[in-house]
């Protein structure tokens, strides 16, 4: 087989440019390592981190570790990995101060006396979330990405889609490498602009490719959240866990098309109340924390009210606040609502749940180490156990910052300790058959409808079994029909979506116990 000259070789290859990828790249570069950062878009502005509205958990002077842990455990249905909560408790405020406030100068909202303003969201017992109006993710990511562009040992490659992780066992041209422990050595990367695929070899690879909400018909997630990282890690042989715990955000703006715009939980944190079509505040019937109950409970309660009252949505009522206040605190949400002729100062916002966050993922320790040597994972694609069976609001940006930084910093030590084999690998085999857009569109829709209807908010053995039949056939067809199709970002995504849907389904079928976001009524 013809061996490929690697397009590039680097110390650290980071796959994904959301906050976890940015934080890991920055930290690794500060340790003196050469970093290549892959961004699937032109800029980092289409990541889930960029779109995060609510905020980032910071600190309330009244907080004790016990309060903090209790909020995580109650929300995560007692499946939270306490060691990880400790890590974010001990490192979070320090890294927010050091990186976000002092270094990047993120303009967090302040009180009249100049302190960082704090808000509250669902299942937090008190205010401890720092925010920048209703576009916290954007404010952080814009500054972070600009900073990375100035760091000389970071090379950002925009419009690049990772096709597969390179492992010694699967891709090395040295057949004796099958006897090495499972080891990652970089990735095959599709360059969207030149339409070419090349290997990039790396001493350490960090998967930071985000989540999978787009496998569902309705989601708050951006276009590329289609499960790429989970599928690649699975094919490489990594351990994945807790995949059945898909969090549905209770409040996205209802619309008659499939798109869903997030209405931040901070709206309820500021006193917004969920009401049914009769104007009743129904949440206290379901949970003592009312509209600020954990997300899984709110999402299911909304679905119950929807079916009980026969309307396709419920209302989120924040009319006790003035127009001036709302425009100042939630400018983005205010504008979006107005664009669909909803004046949130005078009427309830029609809202419905939508797929939001995968609490499980590639199993990692607190330094991002997976079960494959030289492969780390951070952010939504990874599972530290911080979220247990359901994620606490505004913990995802914190997780990205803390574990991204710790993971990036650890790369130097790992590279020093490991015996690094950089294998010769085969050229990517280019296929030429044109893609049939009708087939492609139907396959995507099949996944979305099946996941939404059968592997969604409320699950039963019968629904999961039905999904199994559909998805199993689909995955086989996807592998067969597209095996000779020209590679592009969309076909890569479809193949990964088919695999990742099966991973979720498999976990959901095996787990017969309702817990957190995995809710079975049988
Ligand atoms: C929100 O603003 O409601 C989303 C924040 C999060 O998912 O943590």
Coordinates of C-alpha atoms and ligand atoms in Angstrom, one line a residue:
X1 CA 0.0 0.0 0.0
X2 CA 1.2 3.5 -0.8
X3 CA 2.3 5.4 2.3
X4 CA 1.1 8.9 2.8
X5 CA 3.5 11.8 3.5
X6 CA 1.6 13.2 6.5
X7 CA 0.1 16.5 5.5
X8 CA 1.3 17.7 8.9
X9 CA 2.8 16.4 12.1
X10 CA 2.3 18.1 15.4
X11 CA 2.6 17.7 19.1
X12 CA -1.1 18.1 19.8
X13 CA -4.1 17.8 17.5
X14 CA -7.3 19.4 18.8
X15 CA -10.5 18.3 17.1
X16 CA -13.1 21.0 17.7
X17 CA -13.1 24.7 18.3
X18 CA -15.8 25.3 21.0
X19 CA -14.7 26.4 24.5
X20 CA -13.3 23.0 25.4
X21 CA -11.1 22.9 22.3
X22 CA -10.0 26.5 22.7
X23 CA -9.1 26.0 26.4
X24 CA -7.2 22.8 25.7
X25 CA -5.3 24.4 22.8
X26 CA -4.4 27.5 24.8
X27 CA -3.2 25.5 27.8
X28 CA -1.1 23.1 25.6
X29 CA 0.4 25.9 23.7
X30 CA 1.3 27.7 27.0
X31 CA 3.3 24.5 27.9
X32 CA 5.4 25.1 24.8
X33 CA 3.7 22.5 22.6
X34 CA 2.9 22.8 18.9
X35 CA -0.8 22.7 18.4
X36 CA -3.1 22.2 15.4
X37 CA -6.7 23.2 16.1
X38 CA -9.4 21.9 13.7
X39 CA -12.5 24.0 13.3
X40 CA -15.3 22.4 11.3
X41 CA -16.6 25.9 10.5
X42 CA -14.9 29.0 9.1
X43 CA -14.8 30.5 12.6
X44 CA -15.7 29.2 16.1
X45 CA -19.1 30.9 15.9
X46 CA -21.2 27.9 15.1
X47 CA -20.3 25.8 18.2
X48 CA -22.6 25.0 21.0
X49 CA -20.4 26.9 23.4
X50 CA -20.7 30.0 21.2
X51 CA -24.5 29.7 21.3
X52 CA -24.6 29.2 25.1
X53 CA -26.9 31.9 26.5
X54 CA -27.3 31.4 30.3
X55 CA -23.8 31.7 31.8
X56 CA -21.0 29.9 33.7
X57 CA -21.1 28.7 37.3
X58 CA -18.8 31.0 39.3
X59 CA -19.1 31.4 43.1
X60 CA -21.5 32.7 45.6
X61 CA -19.7 33.8 48.9
X62 CA -22.4 31.9 50.9
X63 CA -21.6 28.6 49.0
X64 CA -20.1 25.7 50.8
X65 CA -18.7 22.6 49.0
X66 CA -21.7 20.6 50.4
X67 CA -24.3 23.0 48.8
X68 CA -22.4 22.9 45.6
X69 CA -22.2 19.1 45.5
X70 CA -25.9 18.7 46.6
X71 CA -27.0 20.8 43.6
X72 CA -25.0 18.6 41.2
X73 CA -26.1 15.3 42.9
X74 CA -29.8 16.2 43.1
X75 CA -29.9 17.3 39.5
X76 CA -27.8 14.4 38.3
X77 CA -30.1 11.9 40.1
X78 CA -27.2 10.8 42.4
X79 CA -25.1 9.4 39.5
X80 CA -22.6 12.3 39.6
X81 CA -18.9 11.5 40.0
X82 CA -18.1 13.5 43.1
X83 CA -14.4 13.7 42.3
X84 CA -15.2 15.7 39.2
X85 CA -17.5 18.1 41.2
X86 CA -14.6 18.7 43.5
X87 CA -12.3 19.4 40.6
X88 CA -14.7 22.1 39.2
X89 CA -15.4 23.5 42.7
X90 CA -11.7 23.9 43.4
X91 CA -10.5 25.1 40.0
X92 CA -13.5 26.8 38.4
X93 CA -13.5 30.3 40.1
X94 CA -9.7 30.4 39.9
X95 CA -9.6 29.7 36.2
X96 CA -12.5 32.1 35.5
X97 CA -10.6 34.8 37.2
X98 CA -7.3 33.9 35.6
X99 CA -8.3 33.2 32.0
X100 CA -11.7 34.8 31.4
X101 CA -11.6 37.9 33.5
X102 CA -8.0 38.9 33.8
X103 CA -6.5 37.5 30.6
X104 CA -9.4 37.6 28.0
X105 CA -11.3 40.5 29.7
X106 CA -14.7 38.9 29.1
X107 CA -17.2 41.7 29.9
X108 CA -19.3 39.9 32.5
X109 CA -22.3 41.8 33.7
X110 CA -21.5 43.7 37.0
X111 CA -23.5 45.0 39.9
X112 CA -23.7 48.7 40.7
X113 CA -20.7 48.3 43.0
X114 CA -18.6 46.6 40.3
X115 CA -18.9 43.0 41.5
X116 CA -19.5 40.2 39.0
X117 CA -23.4 40.0 38.9
X118 CA -24.8 36.6 39.7
X119 CA -28.0 34.9 38.5
X120 CA -29.7 31.7 39.3
X121 CA -31.0 28.9 37.1
X122 CA -32.9 25.6 37.5
X123 CA -31.9 23.4 40.4
X124 CA -29.4 25.8 41.9
X125 CA -30.3 26.7 45.5
X126 CA -28.8 30.2 45.1
X127 CA -27.4 32.7 42.6
X128 CA -23.9 31.6 41.5
X129 CA -23.9 32.0 37.7
X130 CA -21.8 34.7 36.0
X131 CA -23.2 35.9 32.7
X132 CA -22.9 38.4 29.8
X133 CA -26.5 39.4 29.2
X134 CA -28.0 36.5 27.2
X135 CA -24.9 35.8 25.1
X136 CA -22.3 34.5 27.5
X137 CA -20.9 31.9 25.2
X138 CA -20.5 34.3 22.3
X139 CA -18.7 36.9 24.6
X140 CA -16.3 34.2 25.8
X141 CA -15.6 32.5 22.4
X142 CA -15.1 35.7 20.4
X143 CA -12.3 36.7 22.8
X144 CA -10.8 33.2 23.1
X145 CA -10.7 32.6 19.4
X146 CA -9.1 36.0 18.7
X147 CA -6.5 35.3 21.4
X148 CA -5.6 31.9 19.9
X149 CA -5.1 33.5 16.5
X150 CA -2.2 35.5 18.1
X151 CA -0.4 32.5 19.6
X152 CA 2.4 31.5 17.4
X153 CA 2.5 27.8 18.3
X154 CA -1.2 27.3 17.5
X155 CA -2.2 26.7 13.9
X156 CA -6.0 27.0 13.3
X157 CA -7.3 25.0 10.3
X158 CA -10.8 26.3 9.5
X159 CA -13.3 24.3 7.4
X160 CA -11.9 21.0 8.3
X161 CA -13.9 17.9 9.2
X162 CA -12.3 15.0 11.0
X163 CA -13.1 11.7 9.2
X164 CA -11.5 9.2 11.5
X165 CA -9.0 8.9 14.3
X166 CA -5.8 7.2 13.3
X167 CA -4.8 4.3 15.5
X168 CA -1.8 2.1 15.4
X169 CA -3.9 -1.0 15.1
X170 CA -6.2 0.2 12.4
X171 CA -4.0 2.4 10.2
X172 CA -0.3 1.8 10.7
X173 CA 1.4 0.2 7.7
X174 CA 3.6 -1.7 10.1
X175 CA 1.5 -4.8 10.7
X176 CA 3.3 -5.5 14.0
X177 CA 1.7 -2.5 15.5
X178 CA -1.4 -4.5 16.2
X179 CA 0.5 -5.8 19.2
X180 CA 0.9 -2.3 20.7
X181 CA -1.6 -1.2 23.3
X182 CA -4.6 0.7 21.8
X183 CA -3.0 4.0 20.7
X184 CA -4.2 7.0 18.8
X185 CA -1.7 8.9 16.5
X186 CA -3.8 11.7 15.0
X187 CA -6.6 11.8 12.5
X188 CA -7.6 11.7 8.8
X189 CA -8.9 15.2 8.1
X190 CA -11.2 16.3 5.2
X191 CA -10.3 19.8 4.0
X192 CA -13.7 21.3 2.8
X193 CA -12.2 24.0 0.6
X194 CA -9.8 21.8 -1.4
X195 CA -12.0 18.7 -1.2
X196 CA -9.0 16.6 -0.1
X197 CA -8.4 14.2 2.8
X198 CA -5.0 14.0 4.5
X199 CA -3.6 12.4 7.6
X200 CA -2.4 14.7 10.4
X201 CA -0.2 12.8 12.8
X202 CA 0.0 13.9 16.4
X203 CA 1.8 12.8 19.6
X204 CA -1.5 13.6 21.5
X205 CA -5.0 14.0 20.0
X206 CA -7.8 15.8 21.9
X207 CA -11.3 15.1 20.9
X208 CA -13.4 18.3 21.6
X209 CA -16.0 17.8 18.9
X210 CA -19.1 18.7 20.9
X211 CA -22.5 17.0 21.1
X212 CA -25.3 15.3 19.1
X213 CA -28.5 17.3 19.4
X214 CA -29.0 17.3 15.7
X215 CA -29.8 13.6 15.7
X216 CA -33.2 14.8 17.0
X217 CA -35.9 16.5 15.1
X218 CA -36.0 19.4 17.5
X219 CA -32.9 20.7 19.1
X220 CA -31.3 23.8 20.5
X221 CA -27.9 22.7 19.0
X222 CA -26.0 24.0 15.9
X223 CA -25.7 22.2 12.6
X224 CA -22.6 20.2 13.4
X225 CA -23.8 18.7 16.7
X226 CA -24.4 15.4 14.9
X227 CA -22.4 13.0 17.0
X228 CA -19.1 12.9 15.0
X229 CA -16.8 12.5 18.0
X230 CA -18.7 9.7 19.7
X231 CA -18.8 7.7 16.5
X232 CA -15.1 8.2 15.8
X233 CA -14.1 7.2 19.3
X234 CA -16.3 4.1 19.1
X235 CA -14.7 3.1 15.8
X236 CA -11.3 3.6 17.3
X237 CA -12.3 1.3 20.2
X238 CA -12.7 3.8 23.1
X239 CA -15.0 3.1 26.0
X240 CA -18.2 5.2 26.0
X241 CA -20.6 5.5 28.9
X242 CA -24.0 7.0 30.0
X243 CA -25.0 7.6 26.3
X244 CA -28.7 7.2 27.2
X245 CA -28.8 10.4 29.3
X246 CA -29.8 12.9 26.7
X247 CA -30.9 16.2 28.3
X248 CA -33.9 18.0 26.8
X249 CA -34.0 21.7 27.5
X250 CA -37.5 22.6 28.7
X251 CA -37.8 26.0 26.9
X252 CA -37.1 26.6 23.3
X253 CA -39.2 28.9 21.2
X254 CA -42.1 27.1 19.6
X255 CA -42.3 27.4 15.8
X256 CA -44.1 25.5 13.1
X257 CA -40.8 24.4 11.5
X258 CA -38.2 22.1 13.0
X259 CA -35.8 24.8 14.1
X260 CA -35.8 25.7 17.8
X261 CA -34.3 28.8 19.4
X262 CA -33.2 28.5 23.0
X263 CA -35.1 30.6 25.6
X264 CA -32.5 30.6 28.4
X265 CA -33.2 29.1 31.8
X266 CA -32.0 32.4 33.1
X267 CA -35.4 33.7 32.2
X268 CA -36.9 31.4 34.8
X269 CA -34.0 32.3 37.1
X270 CA -35.1 35.9 36.9
X271 CA -38.7 35.0 38.0
X272 CA -40.2 33.6 34.7
X273 CA -43.1 31.2 35.4
X274 CA -44.3 28.4 33.2
X275 CA -48.1 28.5 32.6
X276 CA -50.4 26.2 30.7
X277 CA -53.0 27.5 28.2
X278 CA -55.4 28.3 31.1
X279 CA -52.8 30.6 32.6
X280 CA -52.1 28.1 35.5
X281 CA -48.7 28.0 37.1
X282 CA -48.5 24.2 36.8
X283 CA -44.9 23.4 37.9
X284 CA -45.6 23.4 41.7
X285 CA -47.9 20.4 41.0
X286 CA -44.9 18.4 39.8
X287 CA -41.9 19.6 41.9
X288 CA -41.3 21.8 45.0
X289 CA -38.9 24.0 43.1
X290 CA -41.6 24.9 40.7
X291 CA -40.4 26.4 37.4
X292 CA -36.8 26.1 38.7
X293 CA -37.0 22.3 39.1
X294 CA -34.3 20.2 37.4
X295 CA -34.5 20.2 33.6
X296 CA -35.6 16.6 33.1
X297 CA -38.5 17.1 35.4
X298 CA -39.6 20.4 33.8
X299 CA -39.3 19.0 30.3
X300 CA -41.5 16.0 31.2
X301 CA -44.0 18.1 33.0
X302 CA -44.3 20.4 30.0
X303 CA -44.9 17.4 27.8
X304 CA -47.6 16.2 30.2
X305 CA -49.3 19.6 30.2
X306 CA -49.1 19.8 26.4
X307 CA -50.9 16.4 26.1
X308 CA -53.4 17.2 28.9
X309 CA -54.4 20.6 27.5
X310 CA -54.1 19.7 23.8
X311 CA -52.0 22.7 22.8
X312 CA -48.6 22.2 21.2
X313 CA -46.7 24.4 23.7
X314 CA -46.9 26.0 27.1
X315 CA -46.1 29.7 28.0
X316 CA -43.1 31.2 29.8
X317 CA -44.4 34.3 31.5
X318 CA -41.9 37.1 32.5
X319 CA -44.4 39.9 32.0
X320 CA -43.7 41.2 35.6
X321 CA -40.5 42.7 34.1
X322 CA -40.5 45.9 32.1
X323 CA -39.6 46.3 28.4
X324 CA -36.5 48.3 29.4
X325 CA -35.3 45.7 31.8
X326 CA -35.9 42.8 29.4
X327 CA -34.1 44.6 26.5
X328 CA -31.1 45.2 28.8
X329 CA -31.0 41.7 30.4
X330 CA -32.1 39.5 27.5
X331 CA -31.5 41.5 24.3
X332 CA -31.1 38.5 22.0
X333 CA -34.1 36.7 23.2
X334 CA -36.2 39.8 23.2
X335 CA -35.3 40.5 19.6
X336 CA -35.9 36.9 18.5
X337 CA -39.3 36.8 20.1
X338 CA -40.3 40.2 18.6
X339 CA -39.2 38.8 15.1
X340 CA -41.9 36.1 15.5
X341 CA -44.4 38.7 16.8
X342 CA -44.2 37.8 20.5
X343 CA -43.7 40.7 22.9
X344 CA -42.3 39.0 26.0
X345 CA -43.0 42.2 28.1
X346 CA -46.7 41.8 27.6
X347 CA -47.4 38.1 26.8
X348 CA -46.2 34.6 27.5
X349 CA -43.5 33.1 25.2
X350 CA -44.7 29.8 23.6
X351 CA -42.1 27.2 24.5
X352 CA -41.5 23.5 24.0
X353 CA -38.6 21.1 25.0
X354 CA -35.9 20.2 22.6
X355 CA -32.8 18.0 22.6
X356 CA -30.0 20.0 24.3
X357 CA -27.1 18.1 25.8
X358 CA -25.5 14.6 25.9
X359 CA -24.6 13.9 29.6
X360 CA -22.6 10.8 28.6
X361 CA -19.9 10.3 26.1
X362 CA -16.3 9.1 25.8
X363 CA -15.2 7.9 29.2
X364 CA -12.4 10.0 30.6
X365 CA -10.6 10.8 33.9
X366 CA -10.1 14.3 35.3
X367 CA -7.3 15.0 32.8
X368 CA -9.2 13.9 29.7
X369 CA -7.5 10.5 29.4
X370 CA -9.6 8.0 27.5
X371 CA -9.1 4.2 27.4
X372 CA -7.0 4.7 24.3
X373 CA -3.4 5.9 24.8
X374 CA -2.6 9.4 23.4
X375 CA -6.3 10.1 22.9
X376 CA -7.9 12.6 25.3
X377 CA -11.5 14.0 25.2
X378 CA -13.0 17.1 26.7
X379 CA -16.3 19.0 26.7
X380 CA -19.6 17.6 25.7
X381 CA -18.2 14.6 23.8
X382 CA -16.4 13.4 27.0
X383 CA -18.0 11.9 30.0
X384 CA -16.2 12.6 33.3
X385 CA -19.4 11.8 35.3
X386 CA -19.8 15.5 36.3
X387 CA -23.3 15.5 35.1
X388 CA -24.4 12.1 36.2
X389 CA -27.9 11.3 34.7
X390 CA -28.8 15.0 34.1
X391 CA -26.8 18.1 33.8
X392 CA -27.0 21.1 36.1
X393 CA -27.6 24.4 34.3
X394 CA -24.6 26.5 33.3
X395 CA -22.2 23.8 34.2
X396 CA -21.1 23.1 30.6
X397 CA -19.0 26.2 29.9
X398 CA -17.4 25.6 33.3
X399 CA -16.7 22.0 32.4
X400 CA -15.1 23.1 29.1
X401 CA -12.9 25.7 30.7
X402 CA -11.8 23.6 33.7
X403 CA -11.3 20.2 32.0
X404 CA -10.1 21.8 28.8
X405 CA -7.3 23.6 30.6
X406 CA -6.3 20.7 32.8
X407 CA -6.3 18.4 29.8
X408 CA -4.2 20.8 27.7
X409 CA -1.7 21.3 30.5
X410 CA -1.3 17.5 31.0
X411 CA -0.3 16.9 27.4
X412 CA 3.3 17.8 28.0
X413 CA 3.7 15.3 30.8
X414 CA 2.0 12.5 28.8
X415 CA 4.2 13.1 25.8
X416 CA 7.3 13.0 28.1
X417 CA 6.1 9.7 29.7
X418 CA 4.8 7.8 26.7
X419 CA 7.0 6.1 24.1
X420 CA 5.8 8.0 21.0
X421 CA 5.4 5.9 17.9
X422 CA 4.6 8.0 14.8
X423 CA 3.4 5.4 12.3
X424 CA 3.6 5.5 8.5
X425 CA -0.1 5.4 7.4
X426 CA -1.9 4.8 4.1
X427 CA -3.2 7.6 1.9
X428 CA -6.9 8.2 2.2
X429 CA -8.7 6.3 -0.6
X430 CA -10.7 8.9 -2.6
X431 CA -14.1 7.7 -3.8
X432 CA -15.8 9.4 -6.8
X433 CA -19.5 8.4 -7.0
X434 CA -21.7 11.5 -6.8
X435 CA -24.0 11.6 -3.8
X436 CA -27.7 11.1 -4.3
X437 CA -29.3 14.1 -2.5
X438 CA -32.7 12.4 -2.2
X439 CA -31.3 9.3 -0.5
X440 CA -29.2 11.5 1.7
X441 CA -32.1 13.8 2.8
X442 CA -34.4 10.8 3.6
X443 CA -31.7 9.1 5.7
X444 CA -31.1 12.2 7.7
X445 CA -34.8 12.7 8.3
X446 CA -35.3 9.0 9.3
X447 CA -32.7 9.4 12.0
X448 CA -34.2 12.6 13.4
X449 CA -37.8 11.4 13.4
X450 CA -36.9 8.0 14.9
X451 CA -34.8 9.5 17.6
X452 CA -37.4 12.1 18.5
X453 CA -40.4 9.8 18.6
X454 CA -38.9 6.6 19.9
X455 CA -35.7 7.5 21.8
X456 CA -36.9 10.9 23.2
X457 CA -38.1 12.4 26.4
X458 CA -40.3 9.4 27.4
X459 CA -39.2 5.9 26.4
X460 CA -40.7 2.4 26.4
X461 CA -39.4 -1.0 25.5
X462 CA -41.7 -1.1 22.5
X463 CA -40.6 2.3 21.2
X464 CA -36.9 1.4 21.6
X465 CA -37.5 -1.9 19.9
X466 CA -39.1 -0.1 16.9
X467 CA -36.2 2.3 16.8
X468 CA -33.8 -0.6 16.8
X469 CA -35.3 -2.1 13.7
X470 CA -35.2 1.2 11.8
X471 CA -31.8 2.3 12.9
X472 CA -30.1 -1.0 12.5
X473 CA -31.2 -1.2 8.8
X474 CA -30.4 2.4 8.3
X475 CA -26.9 2.1 9.6
X476 CA -26.2 -0.9 7.3
X477 CA -27.6 1.0 4.3
X478 CA -25.6 4.1 5.1
X479 CA -22.4 2.1 5.3
X480 CA -23.3 0.4 2.0
X481 CA -24.8 3.2 -0.1
X482 CA -22.1 5.8 0.8
X483 CA -19.1 3.5 0.7
X484 CA -18.2 4.7 -2.8
X485 CA -19.6 8.2 -2.5
X486 CA -17.5 11.3 -2.8
X487 CA -16.4 12.3 0.7
X488 CA -17.8 15.6 2.0
X489 CA -18.7 17.1 5.3
X490 CA -22.3 16.0 5.0
X491 CA -21.6 12.3 4.2
X492 CA -19.1 12.2 7.0
X493 CA -21.8 13.6 9.3
X494 CA -24.5 11.1 8.2
X495 CA -22.3 8.1 8.8
X496 CA -21.5 9.4 12.2
X497 CA -25.1 10.2 13.0
X498 CA -26.2 6.7 12.1
X499 CA -23.5 5.2 14.4
X500 CA -24.1 7.6 17.3
X501 CA -27.9 7.1 17.2
X502 CA -27.2 3.3 17.6
X503 CA -24.9 4.0 20.5
X504 CA -27.7 6.0 22.3
X505 CA -30.3 3.4 21.5
X506 CA -28.2 0.5 22.7
X507 CA -27.5 2.2 26.0
X508 CA -31.2 3.1 26.4
X509 CA -32.3 -0.5 25.7
X510 CA -29.9 -1.9 28.2
X511 CA -30.9 0.5 31.0
X512 CA -34.3 -0.6 32.3
X513 CA -34.2 1.9 35.2
X514 CA -35.7 5.4 34.9
X515 CA -33.1 7.9 36.2
X516 CA -32.5 11.6 35.4
X517 CA -32.9 12.1 31.6
X518 CA -33.5 8.5 30.8
X519 CA -37.1 8.1 31.6
X520 CA -39.0 4.9 30.9
X521 CA -42.7 4.4 31.6
X522 CA -42.6 0.7 31.4
Ligands
LIG1 C1 -29.6 28.2 29.1 O1 -29.3 29.3 29.0 O2 -30.7 27.8 29.5 C2 -28.6 27.1 28.7 C3 -27.6 27.0 29.7 C4 -27.1 25.6 29.8 O3 -27.5 24.7 29.1 O4 -26.4 25.3 30.8

